[in-house]
Coordinates of C-alpha atoms and ligand atoms in Angstrom, one line a residue:
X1 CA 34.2 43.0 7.5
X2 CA 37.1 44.6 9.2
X3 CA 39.4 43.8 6.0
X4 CA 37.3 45.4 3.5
X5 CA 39.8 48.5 2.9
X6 CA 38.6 52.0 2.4
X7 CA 35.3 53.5 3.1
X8 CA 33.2 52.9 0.2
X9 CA 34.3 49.3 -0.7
X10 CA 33.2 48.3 3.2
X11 CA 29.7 49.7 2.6
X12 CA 29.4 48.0 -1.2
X13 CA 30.2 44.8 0.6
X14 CA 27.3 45.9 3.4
X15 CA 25.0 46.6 1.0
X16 CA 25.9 43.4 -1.5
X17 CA 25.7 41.1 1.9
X18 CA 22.1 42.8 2.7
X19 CA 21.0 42.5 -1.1
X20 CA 22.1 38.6 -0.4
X21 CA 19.7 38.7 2.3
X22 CA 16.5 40.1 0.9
X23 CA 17.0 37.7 -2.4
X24 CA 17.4 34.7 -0.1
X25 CA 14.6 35.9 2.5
X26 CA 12.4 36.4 -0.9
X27 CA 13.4 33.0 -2.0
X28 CA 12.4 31.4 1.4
X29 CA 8.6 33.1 0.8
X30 CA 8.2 32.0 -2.6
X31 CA 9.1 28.7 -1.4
X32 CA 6.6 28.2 1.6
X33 CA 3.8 28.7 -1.3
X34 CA 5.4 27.0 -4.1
X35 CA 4.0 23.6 -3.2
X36 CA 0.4 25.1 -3.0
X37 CA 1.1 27.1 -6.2
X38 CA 1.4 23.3 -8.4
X39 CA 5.2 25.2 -9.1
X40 CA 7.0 21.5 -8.3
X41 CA 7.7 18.4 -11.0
X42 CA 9.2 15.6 -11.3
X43 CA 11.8 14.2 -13.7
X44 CA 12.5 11.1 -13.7
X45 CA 16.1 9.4 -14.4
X46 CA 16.9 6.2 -16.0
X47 CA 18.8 3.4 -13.9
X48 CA 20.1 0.5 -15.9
X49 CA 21.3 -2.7 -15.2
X50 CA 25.1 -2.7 -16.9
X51 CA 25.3 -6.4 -17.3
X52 CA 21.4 -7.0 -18.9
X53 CA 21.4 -3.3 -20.2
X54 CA 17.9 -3.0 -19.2
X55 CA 16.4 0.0 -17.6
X56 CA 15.6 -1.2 -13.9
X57 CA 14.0 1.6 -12.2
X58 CA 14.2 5.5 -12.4
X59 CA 15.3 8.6 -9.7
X60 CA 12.7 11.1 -8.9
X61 CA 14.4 14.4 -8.6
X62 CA 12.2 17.2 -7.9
X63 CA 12.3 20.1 -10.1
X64 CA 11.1 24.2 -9.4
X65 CA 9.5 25.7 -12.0
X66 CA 9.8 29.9 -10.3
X67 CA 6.9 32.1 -11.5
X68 CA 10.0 35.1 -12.2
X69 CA 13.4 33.0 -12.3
X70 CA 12.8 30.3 -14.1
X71 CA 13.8 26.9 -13.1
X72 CA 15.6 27.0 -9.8
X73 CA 17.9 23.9 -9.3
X74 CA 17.4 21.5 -6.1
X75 CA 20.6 22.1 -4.6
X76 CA 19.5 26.2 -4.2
X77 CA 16.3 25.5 -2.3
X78 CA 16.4 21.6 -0.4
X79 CA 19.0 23.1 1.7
X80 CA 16.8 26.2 2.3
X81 CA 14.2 24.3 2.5
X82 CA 15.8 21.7 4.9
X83 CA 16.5 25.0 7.2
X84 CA 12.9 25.9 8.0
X85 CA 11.3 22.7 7.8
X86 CA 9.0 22.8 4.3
X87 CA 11.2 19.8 2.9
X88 CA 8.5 17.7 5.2
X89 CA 5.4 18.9 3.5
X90 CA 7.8 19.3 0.0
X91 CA 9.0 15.3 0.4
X92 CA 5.9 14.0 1.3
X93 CA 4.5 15.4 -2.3
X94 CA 7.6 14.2 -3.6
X95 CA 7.0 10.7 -2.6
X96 CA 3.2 10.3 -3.3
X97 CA 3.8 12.1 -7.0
X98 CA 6.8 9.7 -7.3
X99 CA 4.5 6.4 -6.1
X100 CA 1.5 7.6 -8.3
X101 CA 4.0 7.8 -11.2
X102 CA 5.4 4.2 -10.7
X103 CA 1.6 3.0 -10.3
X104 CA 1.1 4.3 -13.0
X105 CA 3.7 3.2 -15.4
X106 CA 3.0 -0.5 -14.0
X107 CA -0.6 -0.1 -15.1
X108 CA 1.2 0.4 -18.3
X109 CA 2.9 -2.6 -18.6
X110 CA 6.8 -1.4 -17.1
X111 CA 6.5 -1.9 -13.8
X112 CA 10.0 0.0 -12.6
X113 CA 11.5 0.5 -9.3
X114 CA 11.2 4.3 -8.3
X115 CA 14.5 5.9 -6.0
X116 CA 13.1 9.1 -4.1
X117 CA 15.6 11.4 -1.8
X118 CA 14.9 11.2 1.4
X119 CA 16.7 14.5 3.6
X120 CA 18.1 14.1 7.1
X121 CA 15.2 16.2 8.6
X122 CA 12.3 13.9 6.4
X123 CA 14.3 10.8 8.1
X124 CA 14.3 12.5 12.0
X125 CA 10.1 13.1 11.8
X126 CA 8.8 10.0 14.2
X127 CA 5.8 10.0 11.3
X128 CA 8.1 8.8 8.2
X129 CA 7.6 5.3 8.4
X130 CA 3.3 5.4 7.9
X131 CA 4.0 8.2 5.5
X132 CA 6.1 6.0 3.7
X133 CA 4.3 3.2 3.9
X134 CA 0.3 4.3 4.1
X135 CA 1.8 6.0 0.5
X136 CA 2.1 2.5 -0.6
X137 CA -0.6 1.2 0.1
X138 CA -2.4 4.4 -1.6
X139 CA -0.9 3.8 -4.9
X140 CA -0.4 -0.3 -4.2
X141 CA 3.0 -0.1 -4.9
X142 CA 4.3 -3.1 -3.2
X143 CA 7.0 -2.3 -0.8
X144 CA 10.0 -4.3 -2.8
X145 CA 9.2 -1.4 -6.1
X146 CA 10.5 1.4 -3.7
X147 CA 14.2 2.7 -3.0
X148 CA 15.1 5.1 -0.3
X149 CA 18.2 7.2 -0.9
X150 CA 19.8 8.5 2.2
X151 CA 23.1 10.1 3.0
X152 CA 25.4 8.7 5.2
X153 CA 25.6 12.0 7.0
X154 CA 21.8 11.9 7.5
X155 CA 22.0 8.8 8.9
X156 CA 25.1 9.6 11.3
X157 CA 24.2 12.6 13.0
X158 CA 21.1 10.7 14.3
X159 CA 22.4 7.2 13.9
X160 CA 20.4 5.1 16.9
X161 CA 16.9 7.1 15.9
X162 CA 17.7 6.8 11.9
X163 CA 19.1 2.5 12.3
X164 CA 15.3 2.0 14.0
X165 CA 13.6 3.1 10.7
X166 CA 15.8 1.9 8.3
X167 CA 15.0 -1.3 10.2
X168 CA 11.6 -0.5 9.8
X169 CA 12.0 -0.2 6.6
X170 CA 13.8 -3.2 5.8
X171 CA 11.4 -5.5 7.2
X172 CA 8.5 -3.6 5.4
X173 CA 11.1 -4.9 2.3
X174 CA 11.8 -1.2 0.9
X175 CA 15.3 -0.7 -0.2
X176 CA 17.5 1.5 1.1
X177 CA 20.5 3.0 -1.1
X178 CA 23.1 5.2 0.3
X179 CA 23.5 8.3 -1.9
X180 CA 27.1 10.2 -2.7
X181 CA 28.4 7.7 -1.1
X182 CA 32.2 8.6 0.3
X183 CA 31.8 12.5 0.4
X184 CA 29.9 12.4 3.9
X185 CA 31.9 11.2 6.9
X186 CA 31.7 7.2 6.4
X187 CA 32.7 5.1 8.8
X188 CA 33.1 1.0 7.8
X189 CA 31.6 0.2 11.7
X190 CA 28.7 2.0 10.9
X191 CA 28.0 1.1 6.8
X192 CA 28.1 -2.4 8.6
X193 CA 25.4 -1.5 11.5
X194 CA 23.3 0.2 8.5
X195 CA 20.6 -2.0 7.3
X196 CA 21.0 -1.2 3.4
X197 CA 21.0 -2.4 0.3
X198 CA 22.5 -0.8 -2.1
X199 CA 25.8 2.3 -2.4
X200 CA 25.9 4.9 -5.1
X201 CA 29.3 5.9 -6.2
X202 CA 29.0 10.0 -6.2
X203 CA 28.9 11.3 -9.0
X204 CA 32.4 13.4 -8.5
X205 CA 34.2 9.8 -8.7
X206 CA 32.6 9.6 -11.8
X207 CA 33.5 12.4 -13.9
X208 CA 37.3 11.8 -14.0
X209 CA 37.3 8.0 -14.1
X210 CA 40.3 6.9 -15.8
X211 CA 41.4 10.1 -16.1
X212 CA 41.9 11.0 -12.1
X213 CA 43.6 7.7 -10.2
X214 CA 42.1 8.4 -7.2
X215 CA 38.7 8.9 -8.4
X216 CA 39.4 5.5 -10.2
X217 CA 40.8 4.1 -7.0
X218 CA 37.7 5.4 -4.7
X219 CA 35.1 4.2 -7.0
X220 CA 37.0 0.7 -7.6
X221 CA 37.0 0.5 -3.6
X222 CA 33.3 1.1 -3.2
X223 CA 32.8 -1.4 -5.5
X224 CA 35.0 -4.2 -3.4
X225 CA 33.2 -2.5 -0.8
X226 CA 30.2 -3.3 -2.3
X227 CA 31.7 -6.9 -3.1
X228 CA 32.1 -7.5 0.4
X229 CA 29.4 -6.7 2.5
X230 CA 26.7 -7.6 -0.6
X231 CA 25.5 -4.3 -1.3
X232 CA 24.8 -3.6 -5.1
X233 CA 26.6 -0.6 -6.3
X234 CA 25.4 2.0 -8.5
X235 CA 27.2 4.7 -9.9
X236 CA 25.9 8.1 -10.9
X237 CA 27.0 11.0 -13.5
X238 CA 28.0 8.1 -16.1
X239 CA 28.8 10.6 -18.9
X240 CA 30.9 8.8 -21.9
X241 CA 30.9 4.5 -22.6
X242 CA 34.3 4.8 -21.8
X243 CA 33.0 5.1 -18.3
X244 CA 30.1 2.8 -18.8
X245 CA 32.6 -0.1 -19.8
X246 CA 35.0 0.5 -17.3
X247 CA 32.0 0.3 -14.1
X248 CA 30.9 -3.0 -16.2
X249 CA 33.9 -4.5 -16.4
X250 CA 34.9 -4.0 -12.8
X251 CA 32.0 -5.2 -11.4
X252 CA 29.2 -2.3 -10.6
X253 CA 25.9 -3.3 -11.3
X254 CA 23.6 -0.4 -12.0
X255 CA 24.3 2.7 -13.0
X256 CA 22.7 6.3 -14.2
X257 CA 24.0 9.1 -16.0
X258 CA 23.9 11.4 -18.8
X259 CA 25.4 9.3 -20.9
X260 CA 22.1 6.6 -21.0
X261 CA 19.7 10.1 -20.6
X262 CA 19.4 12.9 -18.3
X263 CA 16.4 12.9 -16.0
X264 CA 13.0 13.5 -18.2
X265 CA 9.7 14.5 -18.3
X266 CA 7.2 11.7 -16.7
X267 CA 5.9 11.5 -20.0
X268 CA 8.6 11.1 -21.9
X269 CA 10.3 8.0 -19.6
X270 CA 8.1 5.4 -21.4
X271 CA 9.2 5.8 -24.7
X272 CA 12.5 6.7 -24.0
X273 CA 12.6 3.1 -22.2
X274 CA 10.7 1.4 -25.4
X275 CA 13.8 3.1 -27.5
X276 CA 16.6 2.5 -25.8
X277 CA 15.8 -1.3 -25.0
X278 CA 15.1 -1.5 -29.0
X279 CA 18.5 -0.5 -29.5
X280 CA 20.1 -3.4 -27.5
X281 CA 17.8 -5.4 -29.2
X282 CA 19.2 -4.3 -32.3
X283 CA 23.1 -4.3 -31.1
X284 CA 22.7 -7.7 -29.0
X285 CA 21.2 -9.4 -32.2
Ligands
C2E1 P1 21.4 13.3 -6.0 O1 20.3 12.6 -5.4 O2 22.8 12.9 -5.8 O3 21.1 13.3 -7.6 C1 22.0 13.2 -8.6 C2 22.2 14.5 -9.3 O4 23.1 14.4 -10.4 C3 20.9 15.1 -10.0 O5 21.0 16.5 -9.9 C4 21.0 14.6 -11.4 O6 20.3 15.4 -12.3 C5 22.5 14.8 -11.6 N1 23.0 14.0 -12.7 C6 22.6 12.8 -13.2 N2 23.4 12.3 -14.1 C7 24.4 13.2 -14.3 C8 25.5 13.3 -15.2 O7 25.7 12.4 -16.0 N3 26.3 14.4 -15.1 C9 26.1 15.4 -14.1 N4 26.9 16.4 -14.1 N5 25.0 15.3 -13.3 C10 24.2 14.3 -13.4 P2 19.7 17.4 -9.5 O8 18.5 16.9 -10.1 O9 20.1 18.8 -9.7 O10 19.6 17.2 -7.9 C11 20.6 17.6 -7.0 C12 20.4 17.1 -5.7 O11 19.3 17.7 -5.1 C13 20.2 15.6 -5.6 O12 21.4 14.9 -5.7 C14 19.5 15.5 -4.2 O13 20.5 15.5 -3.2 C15 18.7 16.7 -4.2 N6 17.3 16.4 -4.6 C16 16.8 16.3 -5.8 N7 15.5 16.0 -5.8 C17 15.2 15.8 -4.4 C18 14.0 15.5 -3.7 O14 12.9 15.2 -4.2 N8 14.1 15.4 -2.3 C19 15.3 15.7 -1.7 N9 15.3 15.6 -0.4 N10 16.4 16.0 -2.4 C20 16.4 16.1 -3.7
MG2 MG1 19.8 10.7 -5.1
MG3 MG1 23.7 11.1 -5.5
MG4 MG1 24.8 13.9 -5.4

């Protein structure tokens, strides 16, 4: 504040810093009623298997649909929402409307496997585990059709507490991935200790494989990685089938990305499935 120069520019910036406030203090209350105001979907995002080409499953990401601003991306209000506590009420919608959606879709003859985020705060309640798992047995998804994703930092900065229910969870048989994997503080002791199945290659490594060396480097070390302690890797933000074929061809197993679709509409996830696994059909034969 003390740098702001003359007079006038030092109360713009006081004014622009209190405007900030309002819009994010307005934001907060038009969260807390969202949920109750049927303002929340889901899209759903592909995940395929790079050596079958088959769709294997889908990522729930939560979308906002705001009465005055439109559609308000996740990484503006999970944080927010992280801060004071409604991602508990928000995730617990996220995970039933996620497990009805799966239930439903195996009713329809493609039973999938269904990823749902899981934030830091979600993983600290002592109550996850029966949410998690009394939401299975509401919508008879058996345990094995369900994938966790946690952050390594989530799982760090309460490691003893957040190791007990990924235990939990592992002997229940739901998988655990560990989302944008290498942009949190990693450590190998730890990934060893953690009882998961599967690493996804952040989407940042992604965008300038082949282009970038490090990026290549990083994401061909999480694969080894992968390799090594036998954890499937997927990689996320696949954009172009140069990248597609270079993630194949070294080794990672799943991956997602705009290049196979961007997250959809529940409704449209069936069809886009039937199509897409036409097409191999049609390219394999
Ligand atoms: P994430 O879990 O790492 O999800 C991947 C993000 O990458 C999604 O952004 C997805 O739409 C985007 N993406 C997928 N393919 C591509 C691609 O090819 N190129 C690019 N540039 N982006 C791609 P989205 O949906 O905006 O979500 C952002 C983040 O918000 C998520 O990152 C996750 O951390 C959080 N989030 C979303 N839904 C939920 C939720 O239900 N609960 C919680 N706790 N967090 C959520
Ligand atoms: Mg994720
Ligand atoms: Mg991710
Ligand atoms: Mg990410």
């Amino acid at each position: 504040l003390a740098k702001t120069g003359t007079r006038n520019s030092f109360q713009f910036y006081v004014a622009s810093v209190d405007q900030e406030m309002r819009a994010r203090k307005k934001l907060e209350k038009d969260l807390n009623i969202a949920l109750q105001k049927n303002q929340f979907y889901l899209v759903y995002q592909p995940q395929v298997n790079l050596e079958t080409g088959r769709v294997i499953g889908a990522e729930a990401l939560i979308r906002w649909q705001h009465p005055e601003r439109g559609l308000v991306p996740p990484d503006d209000f999970i944080p927010l929402a992280e801060l004071n506590g409604r991602i508990v009420p928000i995730g617990e919608w996220v995970l039933d409307q996620a497990c009805r959606q799966a239930a439903e879709w195996a009713d329809q003859g493609t039973p999938l496997r269904i990823a749902v985020n899981l934030s830091a705060v979600q993983l600290r309640q002592d109550t996850i585990v029966d949410t998690v798992l009394s939401t299975l047995v509401r919508h008879q998804i058996p345990p094995g059709r369900l994938e966790l994703e946690v952050t390594e930092t989530s799982v760090m900065t309460n490691l003893e507490d957040a190791i007990g229910k990924l235990q939990q969870f592992k002997r229940e048989g739901i998988q655990i991935a560990v989302d944008d994997f290498g942009t949190g503080y990693s450590s190998l002791t730890y990934l060893k200790r953690m009882p998961v199945q599967h690493l996804k290659i952040d989407k940042q490594f992604v965008r300038d494989l082949l282009v970038n060396e490090e990026d290549t480097r990083i994401a061909n070390t999480i694969i080894d990685l992968g390799k090594s302690l036998n954890l499937s890797v997927i990689a996320e933000g696949v954009e172009t089938a140069e990248q597609e074929y270079y993630l194949q061809q070294r080794g990672c197993q799943l991956a997602q990305g705009y290049y196979f679709s961007k997250p959809l509409p529940a409704g449209e996830f069936q069809s886009f499935v039937a199509k897409f696994h036409g097409k191999m059909a049609e390219s394999n034969g």
